[in-house]
Coordinates of C-alpha atoms in Angstrom, one line a residue:
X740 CA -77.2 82.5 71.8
X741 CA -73.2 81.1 72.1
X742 CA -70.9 82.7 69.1
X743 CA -70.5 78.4 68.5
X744 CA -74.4 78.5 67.6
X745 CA -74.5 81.1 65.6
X746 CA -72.2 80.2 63.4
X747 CA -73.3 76.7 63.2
X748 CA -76.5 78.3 62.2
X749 CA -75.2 80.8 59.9
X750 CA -73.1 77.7 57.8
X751 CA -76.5 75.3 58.0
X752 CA -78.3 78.5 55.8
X753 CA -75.4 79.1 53.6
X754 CA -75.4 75.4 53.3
X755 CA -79.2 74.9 52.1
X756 CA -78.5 78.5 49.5
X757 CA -75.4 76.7 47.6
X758 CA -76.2 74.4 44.7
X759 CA -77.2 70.9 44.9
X760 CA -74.0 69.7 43.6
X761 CA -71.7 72.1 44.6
X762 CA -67.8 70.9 44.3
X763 CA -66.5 70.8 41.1
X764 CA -64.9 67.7 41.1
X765 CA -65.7 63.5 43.0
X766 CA -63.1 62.1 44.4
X767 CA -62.8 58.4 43.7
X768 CA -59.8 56.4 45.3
X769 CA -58.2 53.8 43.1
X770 CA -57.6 50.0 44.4
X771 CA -53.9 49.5 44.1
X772 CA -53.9 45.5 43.3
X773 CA -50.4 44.9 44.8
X774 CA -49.3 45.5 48.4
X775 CA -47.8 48.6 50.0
X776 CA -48.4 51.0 53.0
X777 CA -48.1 54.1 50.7
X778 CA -50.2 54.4 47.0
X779 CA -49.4 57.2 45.1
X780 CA -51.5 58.1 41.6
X781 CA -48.9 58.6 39.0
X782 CA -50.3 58.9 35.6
X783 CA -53.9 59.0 33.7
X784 CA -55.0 57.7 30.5
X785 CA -55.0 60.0 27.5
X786 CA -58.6 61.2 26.3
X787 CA -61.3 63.3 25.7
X788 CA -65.3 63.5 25.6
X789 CA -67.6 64.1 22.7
X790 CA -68.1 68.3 24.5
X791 CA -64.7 70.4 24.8
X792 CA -66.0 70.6 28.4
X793 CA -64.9 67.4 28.9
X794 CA -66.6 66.0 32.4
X795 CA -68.0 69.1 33.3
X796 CA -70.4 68.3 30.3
X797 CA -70.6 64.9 29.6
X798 CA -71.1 62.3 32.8
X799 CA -68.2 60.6 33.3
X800 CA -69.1 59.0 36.6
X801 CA -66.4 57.5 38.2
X802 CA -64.1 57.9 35.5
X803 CA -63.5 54.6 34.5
X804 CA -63.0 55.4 30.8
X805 CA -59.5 56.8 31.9
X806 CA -57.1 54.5 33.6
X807 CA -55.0 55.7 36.4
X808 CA -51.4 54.5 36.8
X809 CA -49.6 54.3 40.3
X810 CA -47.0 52.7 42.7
X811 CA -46.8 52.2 46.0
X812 CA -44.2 52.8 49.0
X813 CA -43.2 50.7 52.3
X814 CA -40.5 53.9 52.9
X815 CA -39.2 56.9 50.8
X816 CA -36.3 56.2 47.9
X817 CA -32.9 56.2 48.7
X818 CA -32.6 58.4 45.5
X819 CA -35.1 58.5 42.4
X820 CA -35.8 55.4 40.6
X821 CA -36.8 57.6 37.7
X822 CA -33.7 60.0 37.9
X823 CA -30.7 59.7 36.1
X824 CA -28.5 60.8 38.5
X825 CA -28.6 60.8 42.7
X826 CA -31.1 63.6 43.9
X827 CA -31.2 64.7 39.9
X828 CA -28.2 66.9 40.3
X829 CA -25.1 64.9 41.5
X830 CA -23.3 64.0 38.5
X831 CA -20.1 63.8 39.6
X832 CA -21.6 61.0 41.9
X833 CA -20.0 62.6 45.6
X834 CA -22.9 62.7 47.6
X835 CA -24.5 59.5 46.9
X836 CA -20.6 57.6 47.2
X837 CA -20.6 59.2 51.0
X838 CA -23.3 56.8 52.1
X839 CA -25.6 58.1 54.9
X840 CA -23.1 61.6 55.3
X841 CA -23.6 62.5 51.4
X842 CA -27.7 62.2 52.4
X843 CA -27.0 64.5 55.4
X844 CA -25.0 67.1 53.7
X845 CA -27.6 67.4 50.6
X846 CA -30.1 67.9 52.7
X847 CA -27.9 70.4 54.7
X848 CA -26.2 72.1 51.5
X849 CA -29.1 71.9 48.9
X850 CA -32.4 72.1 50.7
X851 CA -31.3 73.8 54.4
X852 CA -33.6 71.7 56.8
X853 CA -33.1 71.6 60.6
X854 CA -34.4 68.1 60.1
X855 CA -31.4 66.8 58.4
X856 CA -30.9 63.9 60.6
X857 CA -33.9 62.3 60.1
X858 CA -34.3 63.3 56.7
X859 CA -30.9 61.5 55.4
X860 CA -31.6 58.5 58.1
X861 CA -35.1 57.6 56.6
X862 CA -33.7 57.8 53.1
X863 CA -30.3 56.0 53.6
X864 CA -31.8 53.4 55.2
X865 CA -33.6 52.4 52.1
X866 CA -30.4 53.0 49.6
X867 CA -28.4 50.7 52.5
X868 CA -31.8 48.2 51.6
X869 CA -31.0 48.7 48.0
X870 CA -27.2 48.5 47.6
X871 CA -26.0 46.0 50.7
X872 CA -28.6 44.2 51.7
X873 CA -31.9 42.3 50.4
X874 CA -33.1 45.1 47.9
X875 CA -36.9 43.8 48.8
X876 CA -39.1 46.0 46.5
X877 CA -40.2 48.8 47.2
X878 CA -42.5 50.5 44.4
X879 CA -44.8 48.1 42.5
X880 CA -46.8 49.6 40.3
X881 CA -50.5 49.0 38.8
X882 CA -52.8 50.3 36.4
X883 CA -56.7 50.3 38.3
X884 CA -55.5 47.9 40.1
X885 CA -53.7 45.0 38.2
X886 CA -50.1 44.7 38.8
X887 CA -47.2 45.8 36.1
X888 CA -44.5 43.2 36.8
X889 CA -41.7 43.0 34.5
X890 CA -39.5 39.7 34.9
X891 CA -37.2 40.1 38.1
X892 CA -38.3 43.1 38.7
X893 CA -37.4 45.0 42.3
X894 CA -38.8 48.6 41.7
X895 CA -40.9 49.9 39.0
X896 CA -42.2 53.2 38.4
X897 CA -44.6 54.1 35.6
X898 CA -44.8 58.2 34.5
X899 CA -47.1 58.3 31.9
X900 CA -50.0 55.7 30.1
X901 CA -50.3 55.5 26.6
X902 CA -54.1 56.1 24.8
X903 CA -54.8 52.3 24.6
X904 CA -53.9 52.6 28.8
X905 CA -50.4 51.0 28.6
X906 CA -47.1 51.9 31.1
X907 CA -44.5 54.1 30.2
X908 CA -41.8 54.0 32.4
X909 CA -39.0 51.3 33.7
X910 CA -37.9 49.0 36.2
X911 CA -35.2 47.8 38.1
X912 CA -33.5 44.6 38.9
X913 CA -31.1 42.8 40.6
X914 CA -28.0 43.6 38.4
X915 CA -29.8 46.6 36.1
X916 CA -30.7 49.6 38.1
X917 CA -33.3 51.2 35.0
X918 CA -34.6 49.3 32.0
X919 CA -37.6 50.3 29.9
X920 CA -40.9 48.5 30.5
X921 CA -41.0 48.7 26.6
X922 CA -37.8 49.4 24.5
X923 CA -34.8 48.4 22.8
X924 CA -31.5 50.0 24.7
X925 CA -28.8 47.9 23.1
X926 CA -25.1 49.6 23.2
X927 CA -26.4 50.8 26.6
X928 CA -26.5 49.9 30.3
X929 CA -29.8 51.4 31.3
X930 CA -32.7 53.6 29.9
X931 CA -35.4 55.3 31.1
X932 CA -38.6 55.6 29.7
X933 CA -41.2 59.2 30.4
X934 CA -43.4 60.0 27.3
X935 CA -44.6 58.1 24.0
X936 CA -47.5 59.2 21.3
X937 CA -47.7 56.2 20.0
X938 CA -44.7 56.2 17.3
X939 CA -42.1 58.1 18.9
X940 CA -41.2 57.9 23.2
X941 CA -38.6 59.6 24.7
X942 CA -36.9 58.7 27.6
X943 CA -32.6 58.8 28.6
X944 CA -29.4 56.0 27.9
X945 CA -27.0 55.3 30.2
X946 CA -23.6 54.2 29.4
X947 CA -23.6 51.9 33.0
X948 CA -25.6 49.7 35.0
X949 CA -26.3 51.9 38.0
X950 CA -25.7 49.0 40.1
X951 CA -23.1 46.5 41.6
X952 CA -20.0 47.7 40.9
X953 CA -21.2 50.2 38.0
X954 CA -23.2 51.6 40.7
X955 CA -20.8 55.4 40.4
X956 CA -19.3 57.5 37.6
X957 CA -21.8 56.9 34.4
X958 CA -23.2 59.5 32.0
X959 CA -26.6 59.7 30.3
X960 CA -27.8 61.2 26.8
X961 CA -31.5 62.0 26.2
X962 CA -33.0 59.1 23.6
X963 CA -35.8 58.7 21.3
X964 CA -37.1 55.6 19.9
X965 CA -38.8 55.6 16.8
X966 CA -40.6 52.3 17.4
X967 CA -38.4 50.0 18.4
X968 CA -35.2 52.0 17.1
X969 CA -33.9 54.1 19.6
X970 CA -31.6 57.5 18.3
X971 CA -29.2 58.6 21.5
X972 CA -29.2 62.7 21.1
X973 CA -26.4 64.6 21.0
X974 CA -25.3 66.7 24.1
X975 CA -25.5 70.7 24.1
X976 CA -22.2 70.9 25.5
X977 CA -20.4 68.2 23.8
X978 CA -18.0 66.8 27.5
X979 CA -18.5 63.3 28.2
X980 CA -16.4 64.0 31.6
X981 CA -14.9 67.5 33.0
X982 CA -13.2 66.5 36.3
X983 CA -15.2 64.4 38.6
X984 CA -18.6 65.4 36.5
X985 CA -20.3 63.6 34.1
X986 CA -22.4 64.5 31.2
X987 CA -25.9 63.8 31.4
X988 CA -29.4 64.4 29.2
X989 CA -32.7 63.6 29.5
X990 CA -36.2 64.0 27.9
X991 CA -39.5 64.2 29.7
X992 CA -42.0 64.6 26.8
X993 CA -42.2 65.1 23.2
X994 CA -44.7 66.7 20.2
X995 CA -44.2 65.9 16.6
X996 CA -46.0 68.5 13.9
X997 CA -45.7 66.5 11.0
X998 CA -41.9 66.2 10.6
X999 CA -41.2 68.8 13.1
X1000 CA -40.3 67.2 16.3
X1001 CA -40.2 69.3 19.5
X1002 CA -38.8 67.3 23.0
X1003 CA -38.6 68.6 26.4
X1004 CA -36.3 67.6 29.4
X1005 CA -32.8 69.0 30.4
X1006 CA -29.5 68.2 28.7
X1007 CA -25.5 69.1 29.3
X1008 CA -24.1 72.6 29.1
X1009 CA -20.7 73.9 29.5
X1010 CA -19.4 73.1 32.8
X1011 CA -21.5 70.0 33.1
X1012 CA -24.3 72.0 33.9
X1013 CA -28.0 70.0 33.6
X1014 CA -30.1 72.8 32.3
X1015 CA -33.7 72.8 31.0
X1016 CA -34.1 72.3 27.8
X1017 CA -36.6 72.3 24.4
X1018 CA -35.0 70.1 21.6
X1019 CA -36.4 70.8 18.4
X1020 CA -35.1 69.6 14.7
X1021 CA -36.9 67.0 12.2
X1022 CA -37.8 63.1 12.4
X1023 CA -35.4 62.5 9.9
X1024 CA -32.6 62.7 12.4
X1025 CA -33.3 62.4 15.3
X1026 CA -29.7 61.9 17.1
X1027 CA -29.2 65.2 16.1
X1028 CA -31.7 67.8 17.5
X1029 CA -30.6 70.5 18.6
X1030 CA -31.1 72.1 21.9
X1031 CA -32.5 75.3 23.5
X1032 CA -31.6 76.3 26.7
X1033 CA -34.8 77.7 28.7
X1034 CA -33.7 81.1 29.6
X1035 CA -34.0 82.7 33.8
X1036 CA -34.4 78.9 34.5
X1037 CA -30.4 78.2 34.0
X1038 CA -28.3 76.6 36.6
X1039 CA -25.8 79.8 35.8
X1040 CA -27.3 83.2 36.3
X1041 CA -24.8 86.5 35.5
X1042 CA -21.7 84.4 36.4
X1043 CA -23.7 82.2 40.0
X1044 CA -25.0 79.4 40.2
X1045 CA -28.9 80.5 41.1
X1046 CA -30.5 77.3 40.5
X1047 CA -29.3 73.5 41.0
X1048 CA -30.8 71.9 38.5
X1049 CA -34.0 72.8 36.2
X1050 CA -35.9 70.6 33.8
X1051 CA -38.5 71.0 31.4
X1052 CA -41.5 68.2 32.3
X1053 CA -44.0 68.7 29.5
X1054 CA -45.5 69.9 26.5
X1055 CA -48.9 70.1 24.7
X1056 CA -49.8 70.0 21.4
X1057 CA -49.8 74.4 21.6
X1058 CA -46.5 74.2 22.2
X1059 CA -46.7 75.2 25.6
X1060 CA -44.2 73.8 27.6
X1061 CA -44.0 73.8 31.9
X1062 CA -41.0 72.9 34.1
X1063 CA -39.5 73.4 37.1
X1064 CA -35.9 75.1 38.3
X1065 CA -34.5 73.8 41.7
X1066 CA -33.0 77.1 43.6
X1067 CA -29.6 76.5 44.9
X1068 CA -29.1 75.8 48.4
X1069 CA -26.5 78.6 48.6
X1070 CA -29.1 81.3 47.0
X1071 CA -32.5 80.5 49.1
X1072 CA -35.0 83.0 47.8
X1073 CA -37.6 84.3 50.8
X1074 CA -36.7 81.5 53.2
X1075 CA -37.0 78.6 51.0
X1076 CA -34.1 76.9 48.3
X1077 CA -37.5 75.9 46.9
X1078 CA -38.8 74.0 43.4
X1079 CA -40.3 76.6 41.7
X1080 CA -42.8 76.0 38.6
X1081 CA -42.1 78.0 35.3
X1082 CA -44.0 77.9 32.0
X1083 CA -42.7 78.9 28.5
X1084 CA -45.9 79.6 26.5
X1085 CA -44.4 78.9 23.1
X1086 CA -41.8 76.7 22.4
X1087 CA -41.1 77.9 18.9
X1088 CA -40.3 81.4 19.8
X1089 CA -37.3 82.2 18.3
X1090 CA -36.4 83.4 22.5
X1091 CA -36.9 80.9 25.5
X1092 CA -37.9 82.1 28.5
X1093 CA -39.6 80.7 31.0
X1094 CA -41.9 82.9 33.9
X1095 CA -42.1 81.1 37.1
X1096 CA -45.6 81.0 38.5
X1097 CA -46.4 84.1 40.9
X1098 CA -49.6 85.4 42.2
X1099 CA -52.8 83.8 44.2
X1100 CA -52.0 80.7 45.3
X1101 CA -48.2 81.1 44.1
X1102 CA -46.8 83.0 45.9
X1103 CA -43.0 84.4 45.7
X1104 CA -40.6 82.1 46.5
X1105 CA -43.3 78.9 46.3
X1106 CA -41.5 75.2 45.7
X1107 CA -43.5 72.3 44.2
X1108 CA -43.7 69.9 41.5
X1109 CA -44.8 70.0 38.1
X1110 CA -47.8 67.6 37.3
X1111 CA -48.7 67.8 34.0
X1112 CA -50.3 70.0 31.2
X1113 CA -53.3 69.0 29.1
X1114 CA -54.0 70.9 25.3
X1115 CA -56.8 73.2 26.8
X1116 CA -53.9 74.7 28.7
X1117 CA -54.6 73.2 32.0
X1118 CA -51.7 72.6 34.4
X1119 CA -51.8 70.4 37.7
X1120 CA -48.8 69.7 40.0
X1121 CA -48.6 70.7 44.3
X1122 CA -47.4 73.9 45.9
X1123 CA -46.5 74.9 49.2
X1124 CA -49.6 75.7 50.9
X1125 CA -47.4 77.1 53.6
X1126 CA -45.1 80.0 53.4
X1127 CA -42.7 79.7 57.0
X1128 CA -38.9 79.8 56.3
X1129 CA -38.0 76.1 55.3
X1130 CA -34.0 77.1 55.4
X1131 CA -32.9 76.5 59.4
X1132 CA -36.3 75.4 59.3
X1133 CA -38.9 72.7 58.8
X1134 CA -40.3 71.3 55.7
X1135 CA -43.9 73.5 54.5
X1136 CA -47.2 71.8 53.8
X1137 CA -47.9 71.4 49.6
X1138 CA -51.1 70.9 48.5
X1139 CA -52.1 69.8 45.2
X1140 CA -53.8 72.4 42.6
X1141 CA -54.9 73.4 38.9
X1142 CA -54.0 76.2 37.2
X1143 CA -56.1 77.4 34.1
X1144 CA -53.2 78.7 31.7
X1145 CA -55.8 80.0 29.1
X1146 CA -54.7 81.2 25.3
X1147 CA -51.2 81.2 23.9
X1148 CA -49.8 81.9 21.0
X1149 CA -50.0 78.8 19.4
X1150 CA -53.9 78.0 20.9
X1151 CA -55.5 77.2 17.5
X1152 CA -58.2 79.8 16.8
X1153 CA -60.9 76.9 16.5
X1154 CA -60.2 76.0 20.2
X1155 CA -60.6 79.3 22.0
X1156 CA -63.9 79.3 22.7
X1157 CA -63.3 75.8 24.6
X1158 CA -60.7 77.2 26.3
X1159 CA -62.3 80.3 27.1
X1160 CA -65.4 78.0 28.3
X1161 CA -63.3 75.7 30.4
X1162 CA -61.0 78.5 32.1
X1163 CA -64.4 80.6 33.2
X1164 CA -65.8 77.0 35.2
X1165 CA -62.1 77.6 37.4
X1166 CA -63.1 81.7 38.2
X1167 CA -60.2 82.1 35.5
X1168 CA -57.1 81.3 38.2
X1169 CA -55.7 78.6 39.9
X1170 CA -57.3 76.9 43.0
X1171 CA -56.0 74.5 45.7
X1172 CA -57.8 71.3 44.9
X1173 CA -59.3 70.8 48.2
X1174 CA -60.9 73.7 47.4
X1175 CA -62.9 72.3 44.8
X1176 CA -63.8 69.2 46.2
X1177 CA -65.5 70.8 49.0
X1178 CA -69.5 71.2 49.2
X1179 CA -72.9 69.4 47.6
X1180 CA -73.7 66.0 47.9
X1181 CA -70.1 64.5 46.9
X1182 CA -69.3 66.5 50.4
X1183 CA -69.4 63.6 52.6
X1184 CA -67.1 61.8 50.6
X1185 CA -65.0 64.1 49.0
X1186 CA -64.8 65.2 53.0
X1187 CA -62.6 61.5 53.6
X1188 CA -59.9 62.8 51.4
X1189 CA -57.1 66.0 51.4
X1190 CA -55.7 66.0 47.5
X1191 CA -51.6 65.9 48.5
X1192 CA -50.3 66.0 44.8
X1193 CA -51.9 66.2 41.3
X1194 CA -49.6 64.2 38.8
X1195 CA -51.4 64.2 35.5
X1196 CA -54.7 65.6 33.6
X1197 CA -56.0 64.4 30.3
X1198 CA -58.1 66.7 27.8
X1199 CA -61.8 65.4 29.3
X1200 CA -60.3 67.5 32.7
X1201 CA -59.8 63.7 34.9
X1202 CA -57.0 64.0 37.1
X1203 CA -54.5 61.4 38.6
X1204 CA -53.6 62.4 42.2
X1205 CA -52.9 61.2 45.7
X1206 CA -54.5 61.9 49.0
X1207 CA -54.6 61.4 52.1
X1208 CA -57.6 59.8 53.8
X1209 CA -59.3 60.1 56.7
X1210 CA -62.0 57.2 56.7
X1211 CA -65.3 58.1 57.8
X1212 CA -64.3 62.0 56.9
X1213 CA -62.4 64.5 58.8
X1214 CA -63.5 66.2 62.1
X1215 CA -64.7 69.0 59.8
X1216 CA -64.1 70.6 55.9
X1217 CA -61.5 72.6 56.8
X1218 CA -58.4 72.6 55.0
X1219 CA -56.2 71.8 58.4
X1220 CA -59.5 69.2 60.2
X1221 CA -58.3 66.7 62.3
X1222 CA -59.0 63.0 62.3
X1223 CA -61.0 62.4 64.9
X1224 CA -59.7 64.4 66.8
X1225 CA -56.3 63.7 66.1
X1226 CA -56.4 60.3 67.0
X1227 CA -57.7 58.8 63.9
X1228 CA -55.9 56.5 61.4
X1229 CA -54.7 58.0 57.7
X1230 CA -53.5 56.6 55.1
X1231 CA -52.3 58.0 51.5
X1232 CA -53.9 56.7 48.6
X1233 CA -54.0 56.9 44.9
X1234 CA -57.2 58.5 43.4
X1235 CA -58.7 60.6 40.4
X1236 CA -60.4 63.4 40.7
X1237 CA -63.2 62.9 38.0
X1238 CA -65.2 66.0 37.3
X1239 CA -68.8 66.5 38.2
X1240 CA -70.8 67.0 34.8
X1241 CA -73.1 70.4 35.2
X1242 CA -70.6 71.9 38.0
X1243 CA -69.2 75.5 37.4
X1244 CA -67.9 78.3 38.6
X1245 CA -71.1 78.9 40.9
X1246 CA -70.4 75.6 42.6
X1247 CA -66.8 76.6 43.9
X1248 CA -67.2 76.4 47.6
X1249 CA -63.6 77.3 49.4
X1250 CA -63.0 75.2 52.8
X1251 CA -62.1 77.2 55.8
X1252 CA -59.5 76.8 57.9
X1253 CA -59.6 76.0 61.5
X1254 CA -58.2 78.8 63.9
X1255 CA -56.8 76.2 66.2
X1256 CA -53.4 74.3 65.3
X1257 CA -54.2 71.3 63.8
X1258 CA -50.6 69.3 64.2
X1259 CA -51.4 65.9 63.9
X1260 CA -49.8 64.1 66.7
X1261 CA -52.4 60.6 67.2
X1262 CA -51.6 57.1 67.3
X1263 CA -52.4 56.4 64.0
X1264 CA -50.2 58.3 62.1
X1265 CA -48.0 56.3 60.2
X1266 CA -45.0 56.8 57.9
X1267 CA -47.0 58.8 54.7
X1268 CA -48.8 61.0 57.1
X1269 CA -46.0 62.0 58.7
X1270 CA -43.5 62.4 55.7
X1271 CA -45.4 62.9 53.0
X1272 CA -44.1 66.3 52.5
X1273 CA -40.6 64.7 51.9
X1274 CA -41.7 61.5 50.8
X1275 CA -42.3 62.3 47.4
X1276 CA -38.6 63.4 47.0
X1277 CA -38.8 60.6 45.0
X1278 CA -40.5 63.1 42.3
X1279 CA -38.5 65.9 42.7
X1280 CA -36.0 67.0 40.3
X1281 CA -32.5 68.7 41.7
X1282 CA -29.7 68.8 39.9
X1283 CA -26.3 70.5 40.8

């Protein structure tokens, strides 16, 4: 009998011995409604389910309780359209004023690519689109497939959905490079719009357009409305301008406890450093909260500057907050000037400190993106599934994943026996997502799509993400398959992940990976399949 046989054999008897709904979680794409070659899932609709197991207990089928936000792409960003500043660290405005050579020397000086030409070509070619030619959009956005479409608007982005399944976010147009999809920013140029809880949303101002001839040299202070009255917050470090830099400020996400409020995001430290940041002080004043710098996170580390840019991204209702520091490019850590994902478990401590993520699937030196955190402690985002030097090198793989936090200081005691219930289904650590979509009968579908990025999870365990599909299904479940034989058409789409009620830990099936090289080189790979790694630099948060 060929080795080929008995191993096909071998996996048809493991096959029939695994559960009858192995995978943990169905994968079900998401319609865009509005055109675009790219369509990324951005955002999920707050909720829960009647059993703190969420969708492992109670049947959510296809999850259509909890809207999922996205956008779509025809090409990557010339810079954010959610980030205050170019590439989220370049406030003094020199790299983006350089046209295409500021795009090739940030790639060179802050992320160390051999692929620097083509990676500043793809994305000047879109800011040249923006800023001196037609400026044709480029991200609509949708919620399950219905269009959000401000008046006028060229490019709108949505990062988070309220509980009744509203956008919270903004939106350019032809003379206004940011304006809120909902809120008042009168005395200011533009505003930004990341987090609401149905009285208070937080969000940035900006004291100039970002577009015309305001399009350089403008500063930004993190905001909170209050309803329709919005409170511009105070700078740590209290320089509008130092030289060529500006001050700037931003928050991501917010948590009120009674008349305590507690904000996340990043503000202005001495030097016109952006560092991450938990703002904390009272509804009663809002402009003037003060701010807490996120210790081992800093841009300045014992006198260098380790990191260029770091920025707290959320925060649950335990107080736990996650974030992300951007290493420098002059102080690459194990080959990589990587993103790397930190968590603070307790945002009242009287110290802040955050602990990047290390061990398992994180391993030293990893860069990603921060997803999201739901109040079971739950945290989504992508990693690099790849660990080959990126500086002098090419970009690595990421892949989306979970990570189940479990109990932290602030876990109410009535809720650790959900959490302790919910972390045991995930084997108590953090998986790939692939790796728990794989197996049972959602196999053959679940088989169509690999999960790229995990941007948001609400408290019944849904999750918005984006794939990339394979129709039909790949050549096999590997993590590295081919597409029919890599000739085969994919495409990235927006889907949730919606989990399968009565799955646990038993149904955990890893996928294997293939011992030949899978690079995919066929006809059909188009612009997401072949950038996706960099296209969502669009996400990314780097500040100088």
């Amino acid at each position: 009998m060929s080795s080929k046989l008995q191993l096909t054999t071998l996996a048809v008897l493991v096959s029939a011995a695994l559960p009858a709904q192995a995978a943990l979680y169905k994968v079900v794409e998401v319609a865009p409604g509005v055109s675009g070659n790219e369509v990324y899932g951005t955002a999920i609709q707050p909720g829960a389910t009647t059993d703190p197991k969420g969708c492992f207990v109670d049947d959510c089928a296809d999850g259509a309780s909890y809207k999922l936000a996205g956008e779509t792409r025809n090409r990557p960003d010339g810079f954010s359209y959610r980030e205050e500043v170019p590439f989220a660290m370049d406030n003094s405005f020199g790299y983006i004023e350089d046209d295409y050579d500021g795009f090739e020397d940030y790639c060179f000086y802050q992320l160390g690519y051999a692929t620097c030409e083509y990676w500043a070509s793809d994305r000047w070619s879109s800011w040249y689109n923006e800023t001196y030619s037609s400026n044709t959009p480029n991200s609509l956005a949708f919620i399950e497939g219905t269009a959000v479409l401000p008046t006028d608007a060229k490019n709108t982005v949505i990062n988070s959905l309220d509980s009744s399944g509203s956008a919270i976010g903004n939106y350019s147009t032809a003379t206004v490079r940011n304006t809120p999809i909902n809120g008042d920013i009168t005395g200011w140029k533009q505003g930004r719009q990341w987090a609401t809880n149905g009285t208070y949303s937080v969000g940035s101002v900006s004291s100039r357009t970002g577009a015309g001839g305001e399009r350089y040299y403008y500063f930004s202070k993190p905001a909170v409305w209050n309803g329709t009255t919005l409170n511009a917050v105070k700078w740590a470090y209290n320089d509008q301008q130092d030289g060529d830099y500006y001050a700037q400020g931003s928050m991501r996400d917010l948590y009120v406890d009674g008349t305590t409020f507690y904000g996340v995001g990043y503000n202005n430290y001495k030097d016109q450093h952006m560092n991450a940041t938990i703002f904390k002080g009272t509804t009663t004043d809002l402009t003037n909260l003060s701010s807490v710098q996120i210790n081992n996170a800093q841009v300045d580390i014992s006198g260098d500057n380790i990191h260029s840019n770091s920025v707290a991204t959320n925060i649950n209702k335990n107080l736990v907050v996650v974030g992300q520091a951007k290493r420098s490019g002059g102080y690459p850590k194990n080959g990589a000037a990587s993103n790397r994902l930190f968590i603070v478990p307790d945002a009242s401590a009287s110290s802040i400190n955050a602990s990047f993520f290390y061990g398992g699937i994180f391993f030293d030196g990893a860069g990603g993106e921060m997803g999201g955190i739901n109040n079971f402690n739950e945290i989504v985002g992508r990693i690099d599934s790849e660990n080959h030097r990126e500086y002098d090198g090419k970009q690595r793989r990421q892949r989306a994943f979970i990570y189940p936090y479990g109990m932290t200081p602030k876990t109410d005691s009535s809720e650790e026996t959900a959490i302790t219930a919910r972390r045991a289904i995930f084997k108590n650590k953090a998986w790939l997502l692939d790796d728990l979509t794989n197996g049972g009968s959602e196999s053959s579908n679940n088989n169509q799509y690999r999960i790229y990025d995990a941007s948001d999870i609400n408290d019944a365990g849904v999750i918005s993400a984006t794939a990339v599909k394979c129709s039909g299904g790949y050549d096999s479940t590997s993590h590295n398959a081919y597409c029919g034989d890599g000739n085969g058409t994919e495409k990235v789409v927006a889907v949730k992940l919606v989990p399968i009620a009565g799955a646990d830990a038993s149904a955990i099936q890893p996928r294997s990976y293939d011992s030949t090289a899978t690079e995919r080189q066929g006809a059909g790979l188009g612009f997401g399949t072949l950038t996706i790694l960099g296209l969502f630099g669009f996400m990314r948060k780097r500040i100088k």
